[in-house]
Tab-separated table of C-alpha atoms and ligand atoms in Angstrom:
chain	number	residue	atom	x	y	z
A	1	MET	CA	97.691	79.489	112.553
A	2	MET	CA	99.868	76.729	114.205
A	3	ASN	CA	98.981	76.083	117.858
A	4	GLU	CA	101.693	75.498	120.481
A	5	TRP	CA	101.751	71.705	119.858
A	6	PHE	CA	103.409	72.412	116.589
A	7	ASN	CA	106.091	74.512	117.928
A	8	PHE	CA	108.684	71.775	117.686
A	9	ASN	CA	111.336	72.938	119.977
A	10	THR	CA	109.270	73.049	123.050
A	11	PHE	CA	108.117	69.501	123.050
A	12	GLN	CA	110.195	66.730	121.794
A	13	SER	CA	113.693	66.886	123.397
A	14	ALA	CA	115.710	64.453	125.489
A	15	TRP	CA	117.430	67.643	126.952
A	16	HIS	CA	114.151	68.810	128.578
A	17	PRO	CA	113.498	65.812	130.763
A	18	VAL	CA	110.196	65.794	132.773
A	19	SER	CA	110.671	62.459	134.576
A	20	GLU	CA	113.360	61.115	136.904
A	21	VAL	CA	114.430	58.529	134.496
A	22	ALA	CA	114.790	61.069	131.678
A	23	SER	CA	116.791	63.349	134.055
A	24	ASP	CA	119.264	60.600	134.899
A	25	MET	CA	119.683	60.021	131.076
A	26	LYS	CA	120.590	63.561	130.579
A	27	SER	CA	123.213	63.549	133.274
A	28	LEU	CA	124.520	60.174	132.115
A	29	SER	CA	124.862	61.718	128.525
A	30	TRP	CA	126.427	64.903	129.563
A	31	PHE	CA	129.004	62.969	131.387
A	32	LEU	CA	129.660	60.685	128.431
A	33	ILE	CA	129.871	63.702	126.262
A	34	ILE	CA	132.314	65.775	128.595
A	35	MET	CA	134.559	62.619	129.231
A	36	SER	CA	134.755	61.546	125.533
A	37	THR	CA	135.498	65.216	124.286
A	38	SER	CA	138.319	65.526	127.025
A	39	VAL	CA	140.052	62.126	126.055
A	40	PHE	CA	139.668	63.403	122.354
A	41	ILE	CA	141.182	66.693	123.100
A	42	ILE	CA	144.006	65.275	125.279
A	43	THR	CA	144.838	62.635	122.630
A	44	VAL	CA	145.073	65.053	119.929
A	45	LEU	CA	147.262	67.477	121.925
A	46	LEU	CA	149.673	64.482	122.694
A	47	LEU	CA	149.662	63.544	119.070
A	48	ILE	CA	150.751	67.048	118.031
A	49	LEU	CA	153.386	66.989	120.799
A	50	ALA	CA	154.792	63.799	119.617
A	51	LEU	CA	154.871	64.931	115.970
A	52	ARG	CA	156.811	68.066	116.960
A	53	LYS	CA	159.543	66.072	118.382
A	54	LYS	CA	162.594	66.501	116.255
A	55	ASP	CA	164.708	63.570	117.210
A	56	LEU	CA	162.495	60.711	116.926
A	57	THR	CA	165.289	58.262	117.913
A	58	GLN	CA	165.200	59.480	121.665
A	59	LYS	CA	162.985	57.562	123.761
A	60	SER	CA	161.142	59.995	126.185
A	61	PHE	CA	158.711	57.139	127.625
A	62	GLU	CA	160.204	54.067	129.097
A	63	PRO	CA	157.884	50.958	130.127
A	64	GLY	CA	156.484	51.304	133.480
A	65	ASN	CA	156.355	55.173	133.169
A	66	LYS	CA	154.011	56.594	135.519
A	67	PHE	CA	152.337	58.832	132.886
A	68	ILE	CA	151.696	55.811	130.721
A	69	LEU	CA	150.345	53.912	133.624
A	70	TRP	CA	148.007	56.567	134.762
A	71	SER	CA	146.689	57.914	131.525
A	72	GLY	CA	146.456	54.346	129.790
A	73	LEU	CA	145.357	52.175	132.601
A	74	PHE	CA	144.295	53.878	135.930
A	75	ILE	CA	142.411	56.900	134.612
A	76	PRO	CA	140.312	54.983	131.861
A	77	THR	CA	139.480	52.054	134.308
A	78	ILE	CA	138.177	54.625	136.869
A	79	VAL	CA	136.071	56.365	134.239
A	80	LEU	CA	134.575	53.318	132.894
A	81	ILE	CA	133.761	51.973	136.398
A	82	ILE	CA	131.966	55.162	137.051
A	83	THR	CA	130.084	55.163	133.829
A	84	LEU	CA	129.117	51.409	134.574
A	85	VAL	CA	127.971	51.988	138.028
A	86	TRP	CA	126.081	55.094	136.995
A	87	SER	CA	124.148	53.516	134.191
A	88	LEU	CA	123.492	50.426	136.244
A	89	GLN	CA	121.858	52.531	138.829
A	90	SER	CA	119.794	54.184	136.107
A	91	SER	CA	118.529	50.784	134.853
A	92	LEU	CA	117.879	49.443	138.321
A	93	LYS	CA	115.570	52.470	138.792
A	94	ILE	CA	113.845	51.615	135.601
A	95	SER	CA	113.388	48.080	136.629
A	96	LYS	CA	112.139	48.856	140.035
A	97	MET	CA	109.629	51.208	138.307
A	98	ASN	CA	108.531	48.404	136.048
A	99	GLN	CA	107.683	46.391	139.191
A	100	GLU	CA	105.340	49.020	140.584
A	101	GLU	CA	101.759	47.537	141.341
A	102	ASP	CA	99.834	50.668	141.778
A	103	VAL	CA	99.707	51.849	138.040
A	104	ILE	CA	97.397	53.129	135.404
A	105	ASN	CA	97.336	50.860	132.585
A	106	ILE	CA	97.474	51.877	129.004
A	107	GLN	CA	97.921	49.434	126.109
A	108	VAL	CA	99.423	51.116	122.747
A	109	ILE	CA	99.408	48.973	119.620
A	110	GLY	CA	101.407	50.164	116.707
A	111	HIS	CA	99.808	50.320	113.069
A	112	GLN	CA	101.423	51.419	110.006
A	113	PHE	CA	101.234	54.370	110.553
A	114	TRP	CA	99.232	55.319	113.732
A	115	TRP	CA	98.761	54.339	117.356
A	116	GLU	CA	95.709	52.459	118.680
A	117	VAL	CA	95.320	53.443	122.456
A	118	ILE	CA	93.517	51.543	125.028
A	119	TYR	CA	92.725	52.140	128.747
A	120	PRO	CA	91.548	48.677	129.661
A	121	ASP	CA	90.478	49.601	133.113
A	122	HIS	CA	88.501	52.420	132.040
A	123	HIS	CA	86.919	50.892	128.806
A	124	ILE	CA	88.235	53.398	126.684
A	125	ILE	CA	89.622	53.038	123.115
A	126	THR	CA	91.198	55.946	121.289
A	127	ALA	CA	94.040	56.795	119.068
A	128	ASN	CA	97.143	59.039	118.250
A	129	GLU	CA	96.846	60.838	121.649
A	130	ILE	CA	97.653	59.639	125.159
A	131	TYR	CA	96.313	61.587	128.335
A	132	VAL	CA	97.872	60.638	131.576
A	133	PRO	CA	97.980	62.345	135.054
A	134	VAL	CA	101.341	63.903	136.460
A	135	GLY	CA	102.726	62.142	139.404
A	136	SER	CA	101.173	58.656	138.738
A	137	ASN	CA	102.863	55.559	137.425
A	138	ILE	CA	101.658	54.804	134.088
A	139	LYS	CA	102.276	51.207	132.928
A	140	PHE	CA	102.399	50.916	129.031
A	141	GLU	CA	101.674	47.600	127.437
A	142	LEU	CA	103.332	47.804	124.083
A	143	SER	CA	102.445	45.555	120.876
A	144	SER	CA	102.208	45.858	117.237
A	145	GLN	CA	99.455	44.960	114.608
A	146	ASP	CA	101.968	44.704	111.739
A	147	VAL	CA	105.631	45.403	111.597
A	148	ILE	CA	108.211	46.429	114.497
A	149	HIS	CA	107.411	49.829	115.718
A	150	SER	CA	109.253	51.664	118.583
A	151	PHE	CA	107.616	53.838	121.186
A	152	TRP	CA	109.643	56.934	122.274
A	153	ILE	CA	108.639	60.123	124.072
A	154	PRO	CA	112.186	61.571	124.457
A	155	ASN	CA	111.160	64.034	127.306
A	156	ILE	CA	110.077	61.255	129.449
A	157	HIS	CA	111.879	58.002	128.547
A	158	GLY	CA	113.988	55.999	126.501
A	159	LYS	CA	112.699	53.883	123.388
A	160	LEU	CA	111.024	50.514	123.586
A	161	ASP	CA	110.085	48.197	120.774
A	162	MET	CA	106.785	47.324	119.751
A	163	LEU	CA	106.606	43.876	118.442
A	164	PRO	CA	103.941	42.021	116.536
A	165	ASP	CA	104.306	38.652	118.570
A	166	HIS	CA	105.367	39.737	121.819
A	167	LYS	CA	104.394	42.191	124.557
A	168	THR	CA	106.847	44.737	126.118
A	169	TYR	CA	106.168	46.892	129.173
A	170	ILE	CA	107.473	50.286	130.188
A	171	THR	CA	106.347	52.256	133.368
A	172	MET	CA	106.660	56.046	133.384
A	173	ASN	CA	106.165	58.706	135.946
A	174	ILE	CA	105.852	62.375	134.805
A	175	GLU	CA	106.641	65.163	136.962
A	176	ARG	CA	105.274	68.266	134.954
A	177	PRO	CA	102.202	68.923	133.083
A	178	GLY	CA	102.581	69.549	129.384
A	179	ARG	CA	102.296	68.265	125.832
A	180	TYR	CA	105.189	65.928	124.980
A	181	ARG	CA	105.621	64.676	121.517
A	182	GLY	CA	106.072	60.885	120.973
A	183	GLN	CA	107.630	59.368	117.812
A	184	CYS	CA	108.010	56.136	116.325
A	185	ALA	CA	111.566	55.362	116.596
A	186	GLU	CA	111.904	52.237	114.384
A	187	PHE	CA	111.701	52.494	110.569
A	188	CYS	CA	108.360	50.837	109.948
A	189	GLY	CA	107.552	51.880	106.319
A	190	LEU	CA	107.244	54.990	104.219
A	191	GLN	CA	105.394	57.282	106.607
A	192	HIS	CA	107.395	56.187	109.581
A	193	ALA	CA	108.607	59.927	110.245
A	194	LEU	CA	104.932	60.962	110.415
A	195	MET	CA	103.892	58.356	113.039
A	196	ALA	CA	103.758	60.628	116.150
A	197	PHE	CA	101.275	61.615	118.830
A	198	PRO	CA	100.916	64.002	121.551
A	199	LEU	CA	101.336	62.705	125.098
A	200	VAL	CA	99.233	65.091	127.250
A	201	ALA	CA	100.241	65.134	130.919
A	202	VAL	CA	97.446	66.983	133.238
A	203	SER	CA	96.426	67.118	136.760
A	204	GLU	CA	94.643	64.101	138.292
A	205	ASN	CA	91.599	66.189	138.334
A	206	GLU	CA	91.707	67.141	134.726
A	207	PHE	CA	92.483	63.462	133.849
A	208	ASN	CA	89.326	62.310	135.593
A	209	GLN	CA	87.473	64.652	133.604
A	210	TRP	CA	89.135	63.343	130.481
A	211	LEU	CA	88.326	59.898	131.480
A	212	ALA	CA	84.716	60.471	132.092
A	213	ARG	CA	84.287	62.449	128.743
A	214	ASN	CA	85.957	59.570	126.755
A	215	GLN	CA	83.821	56.916	128.558
A	216	LYS	CA	80.838	58.360	126.957
A	217	LYS	CA	79.737	56.781	123.647
A	218	ALA	CA	78.927	59.000	120.574
A	219	PRO	CA	75.785	61.309	121.027
A	220	LEU	CA	72.522	59.915	119.499
A	221	ASP	CA	70.438	63.019	119.458
A	222	LEU	CA	71.666	64.371	116.270
A	223	SER	CA	70.762	67.372	114.431
A	224	GLU	CA	69.354	66.812	110.688
A	225	LYS	CA	72.691	67.821	109.095
A	226	GLU	CA	74.642	65.509	111.492
A	227	SER	CA	72.291	62.483	110.774
A	228	ARG	CA	72.671	63.245	107.030
A	229	GLY	CA	76.511	63.287	107.724
A	230	LYS	CA	76.060	59.979	109.579
A	231	GLU	CA	74.462	58.251	106.436
A	232	ILE	CA	77.266	59.704	104.252
A	233	TYR	CA	79.745	58.050	106.628
A	234	TYR	CA	78.174	54.832	106.141
A	235	ARG	CA	77.537	55.371	102.264
A	236	GLU	CA	81.154	56.075	101.614
A	237	SER	CA	82.288	53.085	103.826
A	238	CYS	CA	84.195	54.942	106.266
A	239	HIS	CA	82.846	52.657	108.843
A	240	THR	CA	84.623	49.660	107.335
A	241	CYS	CA	87.908	51.022	108.723
A	242	HIS	CA	86.839	53.389	111.558
A	243	ALA	CA	84.911	52.515	114.544
A	244	ILE	CA	82.656	54.993	116.282
A	245	GLY	CA	81.555	53.871	119.990
A	246	GLY	CA	77.815	53.495	120.378
A	247	THR	CA	77.090	53.010	116.818
A	248	ASP	CA	77.202	49.952	114.508
A	249	PHE	CA	80.525	51.087	113.119
A	250	LYS	CA	82.989	48.741	114.143
A	251	GLY	CA	85.805	48.923	111.514
A	252	LYS	CA	89.465	48.246	113.086
A	253	ALA	CA	91.730	49.025	110.046
A	254	GLY	CA	91.842	52.743	110.881
A	255	PRO	CA	92.019	55.112	114.261
A	256	ASP	CA	88.743	54.947	116.527
A	257	LEU	CA	86.922	58.135	115.749
A	258	THR	CA	84.529	58.193	118.803
A	259	HIS	CA	85.980	61.642	120.092
A	260	ILE	CA	87.713	62.685	116.917
A	261	ALA	CA	86.370	66.348	117.348
A	262	THR	CA	88.310	66.719	120.747
A	263	ARG	CA	91.650	65.385	119.299
A	264	LEU	CA	94.781	67.926	118.826
A	265	THR	CA	96.050	66.349	115.602
A	266	LEU	CA	95.067	64.484	112.433
A	267	GLY	CA	97.169	61.748	110.754
A	268	ALA	CA	98.793	60.654	113.893
A	269	GLY	CA	100.434	64.031	114.905
A	270	THR	CA	100.913	65.234	111.397
A	271	ILE	CA	98.429	68.364	111.186
A	272	GLU	CA	96.543	70.247	113.520
A	273	ASN	CA	93.029	68.985	113.882
A	274	ASN	CA	90.831	71.682	112.485
A	275	GLN	CA	87.612	72.073	110.163
A	276	LYS	CA	89.885	73.000	107.253
A	277	ASN	CA	92.530	70.483	107.611
A	278	LEU	CA	89.934	67.572	108.369
A	279	LYS	CA	88.134	68.377	105.099
A	280	GLN	CA	91.659	68.264	103.330
A	281	TRP	CA	92.364	64.909	105.085
A	282	ILE	CA	89.174	63.345	103.881
A	283	VAL	CA	89.375	64.651	100.416
A	284	ASP	CA	93.171	63.791	99.873
A	285	SER	CA	95.007	62.520	102.834
A	286	GLN	CA	97.589	61.146	100.453
A	287	SER	CA	98.789	64.619	99.600
A	288	ILE	CA	99.437	65.299	103.257
A	289	LYS	CA	100.796	61.819	104.406
A	290	PRO	CA	101.681	60.001	101.155
A	291	MET	CA	101.316	56.194	101.262
A	292	ASN	CA	99.188	56.349	104.435
A	293	ARG	CA	96.484	53.587	104.433
A	294	MET	CA	93.473	55.668	103.893
A	295	PRO	CA	92.154	56.078	100.441
A	296	LYS	CA	91.285	59.477	98.839
A	297	TYR	CA	87.666	60.785	98.539
A	298	LYS	CA	87.752	63.236	95.824
A	299	ASN	CA	84.236	62.584	94.571
A	300	ILE	CA	82.065	63.411	97.511
A	301	PRO	CA	79.859	66.210	96.589
A	302	ASP	CA	80.641	69.529	98.571
A	303	LYS	CA	77.140	69.289	100.426
A	304	ASP	CA	77.709	65.881	101.583
A	305	LEU	CA	81.158	66.661	102.697
A	306	ASP	CA	79.843	69.542	104.734
A	307	ASP	CA	77.207	67.183	106.418
A	308	LEU	CA	80.042	64.604	107.031
A	309	LEU	CA	82.158	67.428	108.534
A	310	GLU	CA	79.149	68.197	110.749
A	311	TYR	CA	78.904	64.554	111.941
A	312	LEU	CA	82.550	64.373	112.790
A	313	GLY	CA	82.141	67.666	114.619
A	314	SER	CA	79.491	66.249	116.768
A	315	LEU	CA	81.828	63.286	118.025
A	316	LYS	CA	83.173	65.219	121.105
B	401	HEC	C1	90.610	51.474	103.944
B	401	HEC	C2	90.396	51.899	105.261
B	401	HEC	C3	89.926	53.517	105.497
B	401	HEC	C4	88.791	53.894	105.095
B	401	HEC	C5	87.679	53.349	104.154
B	401	HEC	C6	88.641	55.254	105.642
B	401	HEC	N1	89.872	55.469	106.354
B	401	HEC	FE1	90.170	57.118	107.546
B	401	HEC	N2	92.021	56.400	108.134
B	401	HEC	C7	92.512	55.121	107.764
B	401	HEC	C8	93.701	54.969	108.263
B	401	HEC	C9	94.615	53.681	108.061
B	401	HEC	C10	93.931	56.173	108.952
B	401	HEC	C11	95.366	56.587	109.601
B	401	HEC	C12	96.176	57.255	108.601
B	401	HEC	C13	97.536	57.643	109.204
B	401	HEC	O1	97.707	58.442	110.096
B	401	HEC	O2	98.556	56.831	108.830
B	401	HEC	C14	92.905	57.062	108.841
B	401	HEC	C15	92.799	58.257	109.394
B	401	HEC	C16	91.752	58.833	109.370
B	401	HEC	C17	91.493	60.273	110.232
B	401	HEC	C18	92.526	60.842	111.074
B	401	HEC	C19	92.333	60.158	112.563
B	401	HEC	C20	93.459	60.591	113.459
B	401	HEC	O3	93.399	60.332	114.686
B	401	HEC	O4	94.674	61.025	113.056
B	401	HEC	C21	90.066	60.573	109.958
B	401	HEC	C22	89.419	61.934	110.591
B	401	HEC	C23	89.660	59.665	109.162
B	401	HEC	N3	90.497	58.801	108.841
B	401	HEC	C24	88.378	59.824	108.477
B	401	HEC	C25	87.866	58.855	107.619
B	401	HEC	C26	86.453	59.183	106.921
B	401	HEC	C27	85.668	60.290	107.176
B	401	HEC	C28	86.392	58.237	106.086
B	401	HEC	C29	85.233	58.140	104.912
B	401	HEC	C30	84.951	59.189	103.936
B	401	HEC	C31	87.468	57.386	106.070
B	401	HEC	N4	88.315	57.917	106.850
B	401	HEC	C32	87.789	56.115	105.269
B	401	HEC	C33	91.665	54.155	106.888
B	401	HEC	C34	90.482	54.437	106.366
B	402	CU	CU1	106.181	53.009	113.340
């Protein structure tokens, strides 16, 4: 069963804005679409009219003709000025928002093909999922660990590049709670299309609960099965790539797994996070997301795999 997160139409669309900036972009887009379509239709109609004229030697328009002056000069100038003023207004709003000081800081670092997410003021490191409160200014600091990626949540804002050697900033304010799909919008390698994430906008209250839960390190009072799973995690070298807060596992080449059991998706928005998918991901993530940077683990005995899953399940 797919959960609502995988219902594509409801969550990734620039036509369903949930922020002021995105609403502006939508109106401006409609304006441009209607204007350019009408210009196209009128031009084609005039062309047909001209082609139907029998006597081509007869001049119907003299230089200085009012019709030419209006449709060739005045109207286009007015339309272009309206467009210019409108889009400038939008960008002014964006740059004003970017100067807000009362913000929640979130750093997002692009990797092939996943997202590292850091809440520097709250000491939280996570991945492939971003929680934010509605109605607050969220300031994203974007960068990349490898190639150029692009940060794009169509319902909320335009795109912004994530560069390896330069930080970029964007401030957003989300009006309605919900899950909105973000997507890498710059071709960054073979799995660029499966480099996505849910942005979860919740009430202030729920956000604070999320913060409190995610500030906790991994639990240490493990059951026997979970402890065995932790040993398997070490034996199979998962720790060389994946950090788990509160343990000696500090790998940085893959997503942080401190709270993996509570994440919505696996493989950066590729599949739903459930027991069956997690097992399949570990055994052969390459069949789910070909060319991603995690090796296959086809040789882990079934019992060990079960214990490993039990351990990962304890990471809430
Ligand atoms: C060589 C480094 C490496 C090793 C070793 C490794 N992984 Fe991964 N793992 C990754 C990378 C990179 C990703 C991100 C893949 C993507 O989505 O593009 C990942 C993704 C994952 C995810 C999904 C996380 C998410 O938020 O989407 C899980 C769960 C996971 N690995 C578990 C494991 C386990 C368990 C082991 C040991 C059996 C392991 N990994 C070994 C590199 C590694
Ligand atoms: Cu990318």
